[in-house]
Amino acid sequence: MALSLSEQLAAEEGTLPEHALGQPHLPPPPQQVRVAGTEEVGQGRAAFIAYKLVVGDGTTAVLRRFSAFVDLLPKLSRELEPVSHRPEVHAALDGWKRQLAVEKRHTGSRSRAEAVVTARCQLLQQMLDSLTQLPALATSVEMSRFLASDGHGG
């Protein structure tokens, strides 16, 4: 299937629907994603903090561990790797990989400390705001999976 010039430009911008590129169609994620708090899951040494994401108009909420956010970034990189994207997309992903790598220093019970959880909520909100402002990332399959309530996001 040949793409028109406007479709080619839209594809480069990441605004062309995926089904037009021969990829399975998933609805693009809403641009609004809010870190709405946390829940402690499990007990004792197996306990962890899950970050509650409210997606779009608030009808969808998902819980994601901090590690799911860390895992999302290389998935986005791999998805976008075969396609030439603007440098700001790769710069954003690389920058967030570095920031989350530094933040991973809090492990075990320290990762559940109130100050750490509050700082992580703010950091994760900034990350989601940044990534969803870039069309190639906001409309990616991996971002859609991450924000889906079907449990495939981490």
GROMACS .gro file of C-alpha atoms in nm:
model
  154
    1MET     CA    1   0.000   0.000   0.000
    2ALA     CA    2   0.153   0.331  -0.109
    3LEU     CA    3   0.125   0.626   0.126
    4SER     CA    4   0.051   0.978   0.009
    5LEU     CA    5   0.298   1.255   0.092
    6SER     CA    6   0.076   1.378   0.376
    7GLU     CA    7   0.053   1.022   0.512
    8GLN     CA    8   0.432   0.983   0.490
    9LEU     CA    9   0.478   1.309   0.683
   10ALA     CA   10   0.218   1.199   0.938
   11ALA     CA   11   0.398   0.865   0.974
   12GLU     CA   12   0.725   1.047   1.045
   13GLU     CA   13   0.551   1.260   1.305
   14GLY     CA   14   0.390   0.953   1.459
   15THR     CA   15   0.040   1.083   1.394
   16LEU     CA   16  -0.064   0.832   1.129
   17PRO     CA   17  -0.286   0.556   1.265
   18GLU     CA   18  -0.092   0.231   1.301
   19HIS     CA   19  -0.338   0.036   1.088
   20ALA     CA   20  -0.249   0.264   0.794
   21LEU     CA   21   0.110   0.141   0.823
   22GLY     CA   22   0.002  -0.223   0.814
   23GLN     CA   23   0.036  -0.264   1.191
   24PRO     CA   24  -0.245  -0.383   1.419
   25HIS     CA   25  -0.470  -0.100   1.524
   26LEU     CA   26  -0.470  -0.009   1.890
   27PRO     CA   27  -0.639   0.312   1.994
   28PRO     CA   28  -0.388   0.581   2.081
   29PRO     CA   29  -0.351   0.642   2.451
   30PRO     CA   30  -0.520   0.950   2.589
   31GLN     CA   31  -0.284   1.240   2.628
   32GLN     CA   32  -0.390   1.277   2.991
   33VAL     CA   33  -0.233   1.032   3.234
   34ARG     CA   34  -0.221   1.115   3.602
   35VAL     CA   35  -0.027   0.945   3.882
   36ALA     CA   36  -0.313   0.945   4.131
   37GLY     CA   37  -0.143   0.784   4.428
   38THR     CA   38  -0.007   0.453   4.542
   39GLU     CA   39  -0.112   0.125   4.696
   40GLU     CA   40   0.101  -0.111   4.899
   41VAL     CA   41   0.058  -0.459   4.756
   42GLY     CA   42   0.147  -0.772   4.952
   43GLN     CA   43   0.283  -0.806   5.302
   44GLY     CA   44   0.616  -0.828   5.475
   45ARG     CA   45   0.923  -0.877   5.259
   46ALA     CA   46   0.708  -0.941   4.951
   47ALA     CA   47   0.533  -0.604   4.979
   48PHE     CA   48   0.581  -0.342   4.709
   49ILE     CA   49   0.439  -0.008   4.607
   50ALA     CA   50   0.215   0.011   4.301
   51TYR     CA   51   0.156   0.349   4.140
   52LYS     CA   52  -0.204   0.418   4.041
   53LEU     CA   53  -0.239   0.573   3.695
   54VAL     CA   54  -0.566   0.735   3.599
   55VAL     CA   55  -0.595   0.738   3.223
   56GLY     CA   56  -0.799   0.982   3.015
   57ASP     CA   57  -1.135   1.078   3.159
   58GLY     CA   58  -1.079   0.869   3.470
   59THR     CA   59  -1.274   0.563   3.362
   60THR     CA   60  -0.951   0.361   3.339
   61ALA     CA   61  -0.711   0.318   3.628
   62VAL     CA   62  -0.413   0.085   3.631
   63LEU     CA   63  -0.155  -0.009   3.891
   64ARG     CA   64   0.210  -0.029   3.788
   65ARG     CA   65   0.522  -0.108   3.987
   66PHE     CA   66   0.819   0.125   3.959
   67SER     CA   67   1.001  -0.150   3.768
   68ALA     CA   68   0.727  -0.142   3.501
   69PHE     CA   69   0.812   0.222   3.431
   70VAL     CA   70   1.180   0.128   3.406
   71ASP     CA   71   1.093  -0.160   3.170
   72LEU     CA   72   0.872   0.063   2.953
   73LEU     CA   73   1.159   0.279   2.829
   74PRO     CA   74   1.364   0.008   2.652
   75LYS     CA   75   1.041  -0.134   2.509
   76LEU     CA   76   0.963   0.205   2.357
   77SER     CA   77   1.319   0.229   2.223
   78ARG     CA   78   1.295  -0.115   2.062
   79GLU     CA   79   0.958  -0.036   1.908
   80LEU     CA   80   1.082   0.287   1.754
   81GLU     CA   81   1.429   0.161   1.661
   82PRO     CA   82   1.348   0.036   1.309
   83VAL     CA   83   1.195   0.370   1.217
   84SER     CA   84   1.388   0.692   1.190
   85HIS     CA   85   1.250   0.935   1.445
   86ARG     CA   86   1.351   1.280   1.546
   87PRO     CA   87   1.643   1.307   1.789
   88GLU     CA   88   1.419   1.453   2.062
   89VAL     CA   89   1.239   1.118   2.093
   90HIS     CA   90   1.561   0.928   2.157
   91ALA     CA   91   1.693   1.206   2.380
   92ALA     CA   92   1.377   1.192   2.592
   93LEU     CA   93   1.397   0.814   2.629
   94ASP     CA   94   1.768   0.819   2.712
   95GLY     CA   95   1.720   1.099   2.965
   96TRP     CA   96   1.441   0.915   3.144
   97LYS     CA   97   1.640   0.590   3.143
   98ARG     CA   98   1.920   0.772   3.326
   99GLN     CA   99   1.685   0.937   3.576
  100LEU     CA  100   1.504   0.614   3.661
  101ALA     CA  101   1.833   0.426   3.689
  102VAL     CA  102   1.941   0.674   3.958
  103GLU     CA  103   1.606   0.644   4.133
  104LYS     CA  104   1.632   0.262   4.140
  105ARG     CA  105   1.887   0.298   4.420
  106HIS     CA  106   1.596   0.278   4.667
  107THR     CA  107   1.525  -0.090   4.714
  108GLY     CA  108   1.344  -0.313   4.961
  109SER     CA  109   1.173  -0.140   5.250
  110ARG     CA  110   1.347   0.189   5.162
  111SER     CA  111   1.147   0.200   4.838
  112ARG     CA  112   0.830   0.215   5.050
  113ALA     CA  113   0.941   0.514   5.260
  114GLU     CA  114   0.697   0.804   5.234
  115ALA     CA  115   0.957   1.052   5.106
  116VAL     CA  116   1.074   0.809   4.836
  117VAL     CA  117   0.719   0.727   4.727
  118THR     CA  118   0.624   1.097   4.708
  119ALA     CA  119   0.936   1.182   4.508
  120ARG     CA  120   0.875   0.888   4.273
  121CYS     CA  121   0.513   0.994   4.214
  122GLN     CA  122   0.634   1.338   4.107
  123LEU     CA  123   0.912   1.194   3.891
  124LEU     CA  124   0.682   0.942   3.721
  125GLN     CA  125   0.424   1.214   3.652
  126GLN     CA  126   0.694   1.428   3.490
  127MET     CA  127   0.806   1.130   3.283
  128LEU     CA  128   0.455   1.048   3.162
  129ASP     CA  129   0.386   1.414   3.082
  130SER     CA  130   0.709   1.433   2.883
  131LEU     CA  131   0.657   1.109   2.691
  132THR     CA  132   0.292   1.170   2.605
  133GLN     CA  133   0.381   1.508   2.454
  134LEU     CA  134   0.580   1.331   2.180
  135PRO     CA  135   0.336   1.184   1.923
  136ALA     CA  136   0.564   0.893   1.830
  137LEU     CA  137   0.570   0.782   2.194
  138ALA     CA  138   0.214   0.876   2.291
  139THR     CA  139   0.069   0.671   2.005
  140SER     CA  140   0.308   0.376   2.032
  141VAL     CA  141   0.186   0.021   2.083
  142GLU     CA  142   0.402  -0.016   2.395
  143MET     CA  143   0.257   0.299   2.556
  144SER     CA  144  -0.094   0.174   2.477
  145ARG     CA  145  -0.014  -0.160   2.640
  146PHE     CA  146   0.140   0.010   2.943
  147LEU     CA  147  -0.172   0.220   2.998
  148ALA     CA  148  -0.417  -0.063   2.928
  149SER     CA  149  -0.606  -0.215   3.217
  150ASP     CA  150  -0.561  -0.569   3.086
  151GLY     CA  151  -0.248  -0.631   3.289
  152HIS     CA  152  -0.006  -0.635   2.994
  153GLY     CA  153   0.176  -0.320   3.103
  154GLY     CA  154   0.375  -0.459   3.386
   0.00000   0.00000   0.00000
